[in-house]
């Protein structure tokens, strides 16, 4: 599975259904019917797609959408959600985190409190990170067998955010206004921010 096939596979799941749980079922069903090599490829491409998103700039943008409540786990789960939006949106947002303001799934959250958001709307998709591992383990009958296979390929997965840019204060109104003006207009925060 090359990168183009990875994106096509992921986007096909969105054509089948927009419900995250059903998409996951669709992906799991299909991954259980391809070679172990293709399953490992899927995981490698998923992790490669994370890299350009794993920045403090993107974390700050996710934090803005989540009203200042984006923990490291929340950011880790946000990344596969963003990848799940498809290659076009992934590329657009990776260029500039403030471009999240263009994403229909993000715009649908604007003007609503955290408590008014349905679970399926929440910008996280933790389970996508584990779908390949589950399929691999199911086929081999061994737990963590995907990570053994990736290690044999010389691929070292990572399991937590490891931002590659300079940190900034995503709770500072001045910093948010400067870095994320469009997201700030969509998601103004009165709480949890410093002047």
Tab-separated table of N, CA and C in Angstrom, residues 4-158:
chain	number	residue	atom	x	y	z
A	4	UNK	N	-0.784	7.053	-1.809
A	4	UNK	CA	-2.026	7.351	-2.538
A	4	UNK	C	-3.102	6.320	-2.216
A	5	UNK	N	-2.709	5.060	-2.106
A	5	UNK	CA	-3.666	4.001	-1.778
A	5	UNK	C	-4.172	4.148	-0.338
A	6	UNK	N	-3.280	4.560	0.555
A	6	UNK	CA	-3.686	4.813	1.938
A	6	UNK	C	-4.795	5.862	1.980
A	7	UNK	N	-4.563	6.993	1.300
A	7	UNK	CA	-5.556	8.070	1.325
A	7	UNK	C	-6.858	7.636	0.658
A	8	UNK	N	-6.750	6.913	-0.440
A	8	UNK	CA	-7.951	6.444	-1.130
A	8	UNK	C	-8.757	5.509	-0.219
A	9	UNK	N	-8.064	4.610	0.462
A	9	UNK	CA	-8.684	3.662	1.378
A	9	UNK	C	-9.403	4.408	2.510
A	10	UNK	N	-8.714	5.367	3.105
A	10	UNK	CA	-9.278	6.142	4.213
A	10	UNK	C	-10.485	6.958	3.748
A	11	UNK	N	-10.358	7.604	2.599
A	11	UNK	CA	-11.445	8.433	2.082
A	11	UNK	C	-12.640	7.593	1.641
A	12	UNK	N	-12.385	6.391	1.182
A	12	UNK	CA	-13.488	5.497	0.797
A	12	UNK	C	-14.362	5.195	2.006
A	13	UNK	N	-13.757	5.073	3.178
A	13	UNK	CA	-14.547	4.813	4.384
A	13	UNK	C	-15.505	5.970	4.662
A	14	UNK	N	-15.094	7.196	4.352
A	14	UNK	CA	-15.953	8.370	4.553
A	14	UNK	C	-17.079	8.418	3.528
A	15	UNK	N	-16.846	7.834	2.363
A	15	UNK	CA	-17.912	7.766	1.357
A	15	UNK	C	-18.986	6.774	1.790
A	16	UNK	N	-18.593	5.766	2.541
A	16	UNK	CA	-19.535	4.754	3.010
A	16	UNK	C	-20.422	5.292	4.132
A	17	UNK	N	-19.832	6.045	5.048
A	17	UNK	CA	-20.577	6.580	6.190
A	17	UNK	C	-19.782	7.712	6.828
A	18	UNK	N	-20.477	8.645	7.467
A	18	UNK	CA	-19.793	9.724	8.180
A	18	UNK	C	-19.673	9.419	9.669
A	19	UNK	N	-20.361	8.393	10.138
A	19	UNK	CA	-20.291	8.021	11.542
A	19	UNK	C	-18.924	7.411	11.844
A	20	UNK	N	-18.167	7.973	12.802
A	20	UNK	CA	-16.821	7.468	13.095
A	20	UNK	C	-16.774	5.984	13.452
A	21	UNK	N	-17.727	5.508	14.230
A	21	UNK	CA	-17.721	4.090	14.626
A	21	UNK	C	-17.959	3.188	13.417
A	22	UNK	N	-18.870	3.581	12.544
A	22	UNK	CA	-19.125	2.779	11.345
A	22	UNK	C	-17.947	2.839	10.375
A	23	UNK	N	-17.330	4.004	10.281
A	23	UNK	CA	-16.126	4.104	9.435
A	23	UNK	C	-15.059	3.153	9.951
A	24	UNK	N	-14.899	3.128	11.253
A	24	UNK	CA	-13.901	2.243	11.857
A	24	UNK	C	-14.224	0.789	11.558
A	25	UNK	N	-15.500	0.426	11.655
A	25	UNK	CA	-15.908	-0.943	11.314
A	25	UNK	C	-15.582	-1.264	9.865
A	26	UNK	N	-15.842	-0.313	8.978
A	26	UNK	CA	-15.566	-0.497	7.554
A	26	UNK	C	-14.066	-0.715	7.338
A	27	UNK	N	-13.256	0.127	7.961
A	27	UNK	CA	-11.802	0.009	7.829
A	27	UNK	C	-11.308	-1.317	8.403
A	28	UNK	N	-11.800	-1.680	9.567
A	28	UNK	CA	-11.366	-2.930	10.205
A	28	UNK	C	-11.727	-4.130	9.329
A	29	UNK	N	-12.938	-4.129	8.799
A	29	UNK	CA	-13.384	-5.232	7.948
A	29	UNK	C	-12.458	-5.391	6.746
A	30	UNK	N	-12.130	-4.286	6.112
A	30	UNK	CA	-11.276	-4.351	4.921
A	30	UNK	C	-9.823	-4.660	5.255
A	31	UNK	N	-9.333	-4.104	6.345
A	31	UNK	CA	-7.949	-4.404	6.740
A	31	UNK	C	-7.781	-5.881	7.092
A	32	UNK	N	-8.818	-6.490	7.608
A	32	UNK	CA	-8.747	-7.911	7.936
A	32	UNK	C	-8.718	-8.798	6.693
A	33	UNK	N	-8.844	-8.196	5.512
A	33	UNK	CA	-8.869	-8.957	4.262
A	33	UNK	C	-7.707	-8.618	3.322
A	34	UNK	N	-6.729	-7.890	3.826
A	34	UNK	CA	-5.541	-7.594	3.011
A	34	UNK	C	-4.328	-8.257	3.657
A	35	UNK	N	-3.210	-8.185	2.979
A	35	UNK	CA	-2.001	-8.821	3.494
A	35	UNK	C	-1.492	-8.114	4.749
A	36	UNK	N	-0.722	-8.845	5.540
A	36	UNK	CA	-0.103	-8.247	6.723
A	36	UNK	C	0.792	-7.073	6.335
A	37	UNK	N	1.444	-7.189	5.206
A	37	UNK	CA	2.309	-6.093	4.736
A	37	UNK	C	1.493	-4.831	4.485
A	38	UNK	N	0.318	-4.973	3.895
A	38	UNK	CA	-0.532	-3.816	3.634
A	38	UNK	C	-1.064	-3.194	4.931
A	39	UNK	N	-1.352	-4.039	5.905
A	39	UNK	CA	-1.800	-3.509	7.201
A	39	UNK	C	-0.680	-2.686	7.834
A	40	UNK	N	0.527	-3.210	7.802
A	40	UNK	CA	1.675	-2.473	8.343
A	40	UNK	C	1.884	-1.178	7.566
A	41	UNK	N	1.720	-1.233	6.241
A	41	UNK	CA	1.840	-0.023	5.424
A	41	UNK	C	0.823	1.035	5.860
A	42	UNK	N	-0.406	0.593	6.117
A	42	UNK	CA	-1.453	1.522	6.560
A	42	UNK	C	-0.993	2.269	7.805
A	43	UNK	N	-0.447	1.532	8.779
A	43	UNK	CA	0.007	2.163	10.023
A	43	UNK	C	1.167	3.123	9.766
A	44	UNK	N	2.094	2.730	8.913
A	44	UNK	CA	3.232	3.599	8.591
A	44	UNK	C	2.750	4.895	7.942
A	45	UNK	N	1.799	4.802	7.017
A	45	UNK	CA	1.275	6.000	6.344
A	45	UNK	C	0.470	6.870	7.300
A	46	UNK	N	-0.259	6.239	8.204
A	46	UNK	CA	-1.006	7.006	9.202
A	46	UNK	C	-0.048	7.804	10.081
A	47	UNK	N	1.003	7.166	10.520
A	47	UNK	CA	1.979	7.862	11.369
A	47	UNK	C	2.721	8.941	10.590
A	48	UNK	N	2.998	8.680	9.310
A	48	UNK	CA	3.652	9.706	8.485
A	48	UNK	C	2.753	10.917	8.318
A	49	UNK	N	1.443	10.685	8.225
A	49	UNK	CA	0.494	11.802	8.094
A	49	UNK	C	0.401	12.600	9.390
A	50	UNK	N	0.705	11.986	10.521
A	50	UNK	CA	0.705	12.696	11.805
A	50	UNK	C	1.832	13.735	11.881
A	51	UNK	N	2.980	13.388	11.335
A	51	UNK	CA	4.187	14.209	11.543
A	51	UNK	C	3.982	15.699	11.272
A	52	UNK	N	3.446	16.088	10.104
A	52	UNK	CA	3.301	17.531	9.877
A	52	UNK	C	2.233	18.192	10.753
A	53	UNK	N	1.401	17.396	11.387
A	53	UNK	CA	0.369	17.937	12.281
A	53	UNK	C	0.859	18.047	13.714
A	54	UNK	N	1.937	17.369	14.036
A	54	UNK	CA	2.422	17.287	15.406
A	54	UNK	C	3.298	18.493	15.736
A	55	UNK	N	2.628	19.642	15.836
A	55	UNK	CA	3.321	20.899	16.120
A	55	UNK	C	2.589	21.640	17.239
A	56	UNK	N	3.305	22.526	17.906
A	56	UNK	CA	2.649	23.368	18.901
A	56	UNK	C	1.646	24.298	18.232
A	57	UNK	N	1.928	24.694	17.006
A	57	UNK	CA	0.991	25.543	16.273
A	57	UNK	C	-0.346	24.832	16.089
A	58	UNK	N	-0.295	23.550	15.698
A	58	UNK	CA	-1.526	22.781	15.513
A	58	UNK	C	-2.194	22.492	16.857
A	59	UNK	N	-1.402	22.234	17.860
A	59	UNK	CA	-1.945	21.982	19.197
A	59	UNK	C	-2.708	23.220	19.679
A	60	UNK	N	-2.132	24.389	19.438
A	60	UNK	CA	-2.821	25.624	19.813
A	60	UNK	C	-4.142	25.783	19.078
A	61	UNK	N	-4.169	25.392	17.804
A	61	UNK	CA	-5.405	25.480	17.022
A	61	UNK	C	-6.452	24.504	17.575
A	62	UNK	N	-6.026	23.286	17.891
A	62	UNK	CA	-6.947	22.308	18.479
A	62	UNK	C	-7.445	22.811	19.825
A	63	UNK	N	-6.562	23.420	20.588
A	63	UNK	CA	-6.914	23.968	21.890
A	63	UNK	C	-7.972	25.063	21.750
A	64	UNK	N	-7.872	25.854	20.707
A	64	UNK	CA	-8.843	26.917	20.481
A	64	UNK	C	-10.227	26.324	20.189
A	65	UNK	N	-10.271	25.310	19.353
A	65	UNK	CA	-11.536	24.652	19.015
A	65	UNK	C	-12.146	23.989	20.249
A	66	UNK	N	-11.283	23.497	21.150
A	66	UNK	CA	-11.744	22.786	22.343
A	66	UNK	C	-11.836	23.691	23.569
A	67	UNK	N	-11.923	24.994	23.321
A	67	UNK	CA	-12.132	25.974	24.385
A	67	UNK	C	-11.072	25.894	25.480
A	68	UNK	N	-9.822	25.664	25.069
A	68	UNK	CA	-8.716	25.655	26.019
A	68	UNK	C	-8.557	24.364	26.794
A	69	UNK	N	-9.232	23.309	26.379
A	69	UNK	CA	-9.209	22.060	27.144
A	69	UNK	C	-8.562	20.912	26.379
A	70	UNK	N	-7.595	21.219	25.519
A	70	UNK	CA	-6.954	20.179	24.715
A	70	UNK	C	-5.680	19.692	25.406
A	71	UNK	N	-5.795	18.574	26.080
A	71	UNK	CA	-4.658	17.960	26.762
A	71	UNK	C	-3.741	17.294	25.738
A	72	UNK	N	-2.648	16.711	26.200
A	72	UNK	CA	-1.773	15.985	25.273
A	72	UNK	C	-2.514	14.793	24.672
A	73	UNK	N	-3.330	14.100	25.468
A	73	UNK	CA	-4.135	13.002	24.925
A	73	UNK	C	-5.138	13.528	23.909
A	74	UNK	N	-5.797	14.641	24.249
A	74	UNK	CA	-6.762	15.242	23.334
A	74	UNK	C	-6.127	15.611	22.008
A	75	UNK	N	-4.907	16.135	22.046
A	75	UNK	CA	-4.203	16.492	20.824
A	75	UNK	C	-3.804	15.242	20.048
A	76	UNK	N	-3.409	14.201	20.766
A	76	UNK	CA	-3.037	12.939	20.117
A	76	UNK	C	-4.224	12.348	19.367
A	77	UNK	N	-5.424	12.460	19.940
A	77	UNK	CA	-6.636	11.928	19.310
A	77	UNK	C	-7.171	12.866	18.225
A	78	UNK	N	-6.844	14.144	18.343
A	78	UNK	CA	-7.237	15.131	17.332
A	78	UNK	C	-6.527	14.852	16.003
A	79	UNK	N	-5.273	14.456	16.062
A	79	UNK	CA	-4.496	14.238	14.835
A	79	UNK	C	-5.130	13.200	13.911
A	80	UNK	N	-5.494	11.988	14.383
A	80	UNK	CA	-6.135	11.040	13.467
A	80	UNK	C	-7.503	11.531	12.981
A	81	UNK	N	-8.195	12.308	13.807
A	81	UNK	CA	-9.465	12.887	13.360
A	81	UNK	C	-9.230	13.786	12.148
A	82	UNK	N	-8.212	14.618	12.247
A	82	UNK	CA	-7.910	15.522	11.135
A	82	UNK	C	-7.479	14.736	9.899
A	83	UNK	N	-6.680	13.725	10.070
A	83	UNK	CA	-6.276	12.864	8.953
A	83	UNK	C	-7.521	12.218	8.337
A	84	UNK	N	-8.454	11.836	9.181
A	84	UNK	CA	-9.686	11.214	8.716
A	84	UNK	C	-10.570	12.128	7.891
A	85	UNK	N	-10.293	13.427	7.899
A	85	UNK	CA	-11.057	14.357	7.078
A	85	UNK	C	-10.691	14.236	5.595
A	86	UNK	N	-9.588	13.555	5.311
A	86	UNK	CA	-9.173	13.336	3.932
A	86	UNK	C	-7.924	14.120	3.564
A	87	UNK	N	-7.303	13.690	2.494
A	87	UNK	CA	-6.012	14.255	2.098
A	87	UNK	C	-6.092	15.744	1.770
A	88	UNK	N	-7.139	16.147	1.079
A	88	UNK	CA	-7.258	17.567	0.707
A	88	UNK	C	-7.261	18.464	1.939
A	89	UNK	N	-8.096	18.124	2.927
A	89	UNK	CA	-8.171	18.936	4.135
A	89	UNK	C	-6.911	18.797	4.968
A	90	UNK	N	-6.349	17.609	5.032
A	90	UNK	CA	-5.101	17.394	5.771
A	90	UNK	C	-4.000	18.305	5.226
A	91	UNK	N	-3.845	18.346	3.897
A	91	UNK	CA	-2.821	19.197	3.289
A	91	UNK	C	-3.089	20.672	3.564
A	92	UNK	N	-4.343	21.085	3.424
A	92	UNK	CA	-4.721	22.483	3.616
A	92	UNK	C	-4.414	22.944	5.038
A	93	UNK	N	-4.746	22.115	6.013
A	93	UNK	CA	-4.544	22.493	7.407
A	93	UNK	C	-3.074	22.358	7.809
A	94	UNK	N	-2.370	21.372	7.260
A	94	UNK	CA	-0.948	21.212	7.590
A	94	UNK	C	-0.148	22.442	7.151
A	95	UNK	N	-0.601	23.133	6.114
A	95	UNK	CA	0.088	24.355	5.652
A	95	UNK	C	-0.019	25.484	6.660
A	96	UNK	N	-1.177	25.563	7.336
A	96	UNK	CA	-1.407	26.629	8.305
A	96	UNK	C	-2.538	26.192	9.230
A	97	UNK	N	-2.271	25.997	10.509
A	97	UNK	CA	-3.319	25.529	11.416
A	97	UNK	C	-4.566	26.411	11.445
A	98	UNK	N	-4.429	27.707	11.153
A	98	UNK	CA	-5.596	28.590	11.135
A	98	UNK	C	-6.552	28.206	10.000
A	99	UNK	N	-6.067	27.415	9.039
A	99	UNK	CA	-6.929	26.932	7.959
A	99	UNK	C	-7.977	25.938	8.452
A	100	UNK	N	-7.868	25.500	9.701
A	100	UNK	CA	-8.939	24.687	10.281
A	100	UNK	C	-10.274	25.426	10.200
A	101	UNK	N	-10.219	26.751	10.152
A	101	UNK	CA	-11.439	27.558	10.056
A	101	UNK	C	-12.204	27.273	8.764
A	102	UNK	N	-11.552	26.699	7.766
A	102	UNK	CA	-12.216	26.370	6.500
A	102	UNK	C	-12.880	25.001	6.511
A	103	UNK	N	-12.505	24.161	7.428
A	103	UNK	CA	-12.961	22.770	7.460
A	103	UNK	C	-14.438	22.702	7.868
A	104	UNK	N	-15.294	22.115	7.020
A	104	UNK	CA	-16.725	22.056	7.355
A	104	UNK	C	-17.011	21.433	8.722
A	105	UNK	N	-16.298	20.393	9.095
A	105	UNK	CA	-16.530	19.744	10.392
A	105	UNK	C	-16.190	20.679	11.549
A	106	UNK	N	-15.242	21.573	11.358
A	106	UNK	CA	-14.888	22.556	12.386
A	106	UNK	C	-15.923	23.672	12.399
A	107	UNK	N	-16.294	24.164	11.241
A	107	UNK	CA	-17.284	25.245	11.157
A	107	UNK	C	-18.614	24.830	11.798
A	108	UNK	N	-18.941	23.548	11.699
A	108	UNK	CA	-20.189	23.044	12.283
A	108	UNK	C	-20.190	23.149	13.806
A	109	UNK	N	-19.001	23.251	14.418
A	109	UNK	CA	-18.895	23.342	15.873
A	109	UNK	C	-18.960	24.786	16.383
A	110	UNK	N	-18.738	25.746	15.496
A	110	UNK	CA	-18.666	27.153	15.892
A	110	UNK	C	-19.989	27.615	16.497
A	111	UNK	N	-19.875	28.429	17.528
A	111	UNK	CA	-21.049	29.000	18.161
A	111	UNK	C	-21.772	28.055	19.113
A	112	UNK	N	-21.202	26.884	19.337
A	112	UNK	CA	-21.824	25.908	20.231
A	112	UNK	C	-20.864	25.594	21.371
A	113	UNK	N	-21.388	25.444	22.543
A	113	UNK	CA	-20.532	25.116	23.686
A	113	UNK	C	-20.051	23.673	23.560
A	114	UNK	N	-19.057	23.345	24.328
A	114	UNK	CA	-18.534	21.978	24.338
A	114	UNK	C	-19.622	20.968	24.674
A	115	UNK	N	-20.545	21.365	25.512
A	115	UNK	CA	-21.570	20.440	26.009
A	115	UNK	C	-22.692	20.222	24.986
A	116	UNK	N	-22.739	21.063	23.967
A	116	UNK	CA	-23.764	20.924	22.922
A	116	UNK	C	-23.299	20.054	21.757
A	117	UNK	N	-22.071	19.607	21.803
A	117	UNK	CA	-21.510	18.819	20.708
A	117	UNK	C	-21.787	17.336	20.916
A	118	UNK	N	-22.290	16.690	19.879
A	118	UNK	CA	-22.498	15.243	19.935
A	118	UNK	C	-21.143	14.541	19.902
A	119	UNK	N	-21.073	13.347	20.465
A	119	UNK	CA	-19.816	12.593	20.486
A	119	UNK	C	-19.236	12.423	19.084
A	120	UNK	N	-20.093	12.144	18.106
A	120	UNK	CA	-19.623	11.925	16.735
A	120	UNK	C	-19.063	13.195	16.102
A	121	UNK	N	-19.401	14.364	16.649
A	121	UNK	CA	-18.892	15.635	16.119
A	121	UNK	C	-17.563	16.039	16.743
A	122	UNK	N	-17.269	15.502	17.909
A	122	UNK	CA	-16.082	15.926	18.660
A	122	UNK	C	-14.830	15.674	17.818
A	123	UNK	N	-13.911	16.636	17.749
A	123	UNK	CA	-12.732	16.468	16.889
A	123	UNK	C	-11.663	15.552	17.495
A	124	UNK	N	-12.001	14.294	17.576
A	124	UNK	CA	-11.046	13.273	18.006
A	124	UNK	C	-11.460	11.946	17.384
A	125	UNK	N	-10.467	11.126	17.095
A	125	UNK	CA	-10.747	9.798	16.555
A	125	UNK	C	-9.624	8.871	16.984
A	126	UNK	N	-9.545	8.649	18.275
A	126	UNK	CA	-8.488	7.831	18.864
A	126	UNK	C	-8.417	6.454	18.220
A	127	UNK	N	-9.575	5.861	17.960
A	127	UNK	CA	-9.643	4.483	17.486
A	127	UNK	C	-8.960	4.271	16.140
A	128	UNK	N	-8.879	5.320	15.320
A	128	UNK	CA	-8.200	5.175	14.030
A	128	UNK	C	-6.738	4.771	14.227
A	129	UNK	N	-6.139	5.244	15.301
A	129	UNK	CA	-4.734	4.935	15.572
A	129	UNK	C	-4.509	3.451	15.856
A	130	UNK	N	-5.566	2.715	16.214
A	130	UNK	CA	-5.416	1.324	16.619
A	130	UNK	C	-6.040	0.320	15.653
A	131	UNK	N	-6.679	0.798	14.599
A	131	UNK	CA	-7.399	-0.124	13.722
A	131	UNK	C	-6.449	-1.096	13.024
A	132	UNK	N	-5.292	-0.642	12.601
A	132	UNK	CA	-4.332	-1.533	11.931
A	132	UNK	C	-3.766	-2.552	12.918
A	133	UNK	N	-3.461	-2.107	14.113
A	133	UNK	CA	-2.926	-3.015	15.136
A	133	UNK	C	-3.927	-4.111	15.466
A	134	UNK	N	-5.194	-3.739	15.596
A	134	UNK	CA	-6.241	-4.737	15.898
A	134	UNK	C	-6.364	-5.760	14.780
A	135	UNK	N	-6.339	-5.278	13.533
A	135	UNK	CA	-6.444	-6.189	12.386
A	135	UNK	C	-5.235	-7.124	12.348
A	136	UNK	N	-4.058	-6.576	12.560
A	136	UNK	CA	-2.828	-7.373	12.520
A	136	UNK	C	-2.852	-8.449	13.611
A	137	UNK	N	-3.240	-8.029	14.826
A	137	UNK	CA	-3.315	-8.974	15.937
A	137	UNK	C	-4.359	-10.052	15.672
A	138	UNK	N	-5.481	-9.660	15.083
A	138	UNK	CA	-6.542	-10.624	14.782
A	138	UNK	C	-6.046	-11.698	13.810
A	139	UNK	N	-5.341	-11.264	12.780
A	139	UNK	CA	-4.862	-12.213	11.765
A	139	UNK	C	-3.755	-13.107	12.316
A	140	UNK	N	-2.832	-12.535	13.066
A	140	UNK	CA	-1.702	-13.324	13.571
A	140	UNK	C	-2.065	-14.107	14.833
A	141	UNK	N	-3.090	-13.641	15.544
A	141	UNK	CA	-3.443	-14.280	16.809
A	141	UNK	C	-2.502	-13.917	17.937
A	142	UNK	N	-1.680	-12.882	17.730
A	142	UNK	CA	-0.713	-12.462	18.757
A	142	UNK	C	-0.882	-10.975	19.055
A	143	UNK	N	-0.879	-10.632	20.322
A	143	UNK	CA	-1.006	-9.241	20.740
A	143	UNK	C	0.277	-8.474	20.423
A	144	UNK	N	0.122	-7.235	19.995
A	144	UNK	CA	1.241	-6.330	19.660
A	144	UNK	C	2.104	-6.834	18.509
A	145	UNK	N	1.566	-7.708	17.694
A	145	UNK	CA	2.356	-8.264	16.591
A	145	UNK	C	2.664	-7.229	15.520
A	146	UNK	N	1.802	-6.225	15.360
A	146	UNK	CA	2.087	-5.177	14.376
A	146	UNK	C	3.365	-4.430	14.756
A	147	UNK	N	3.503	-4.119	16.031
A	147	UNK	CA	4.670	-3.343	16.454
A	147	UNK	C	5.961	-4.157	16.322
A	148	UNK	N	5.859	-5.456	16.489
A	148	UNK	CA	7.014	-6.325	16.233
A	148	UNK	C	7.381	-6.273	14.746
A	149	UNK	N	6.372	-6.320	13.884
A	149	UNK	CA	6.616	-6.271	12.436
A	149	UNK	C	7.192	-4.921	12.022
A	150	UNK	N	6.674	-3.853	12.612
A	150	UNK	CA	7.199	-2.517	12.285
A	150	UNK	C	8.641	-2.382	12.755
A	151	UNK	N	8.937	-2.929	13.925
A	151	UNK	CA	10.297	-2.900	14.445
A	151	UNK	C	11.240	-3.663	13.505
A	152	UNK	N	10.781	-4.789	12.976
A	152	UNK	CA	11.591	-5.575	12.031
A	152	UNK	C	11.848	-4.804	10.743
A	153	UNK	N	10.939	-3.898	10.404
A	153	UNK	CA	11.122	-3.051	9.218
A	153	UNK	C	11.990	-1.827	9.511
A	154	UNK	N	12.358	-1.649	10.768
A	154	UNK	CA	13.144	-0.479	11.150
A	154	UNK	C	12.287	0.743	11.396
A	155	UNK	N	10.984	0.545	11.538
A	155	UNK	CA	10.062	1.663	11.788
A	155	UNK	C	9.755	1.731	13.274
A	156	UNK	N	9.995	2.885	13.848
A	156	UNK	CA	9.715	3.080	15.269
A	156	UNK	C	8.477	3.957	15.414
A	157	UNK	N	7.367	3.363	15.838
A	157	UNK	CA	6.163	4.163	16.050
A	157	UNK	C	6.331	5.074	17.262
A	158	UNK	N	5.570	6.130	17.281
A	158	UNK	CA	5.554	6.964	18.474
A	158	UNK	C	4.124	7.032	18.985
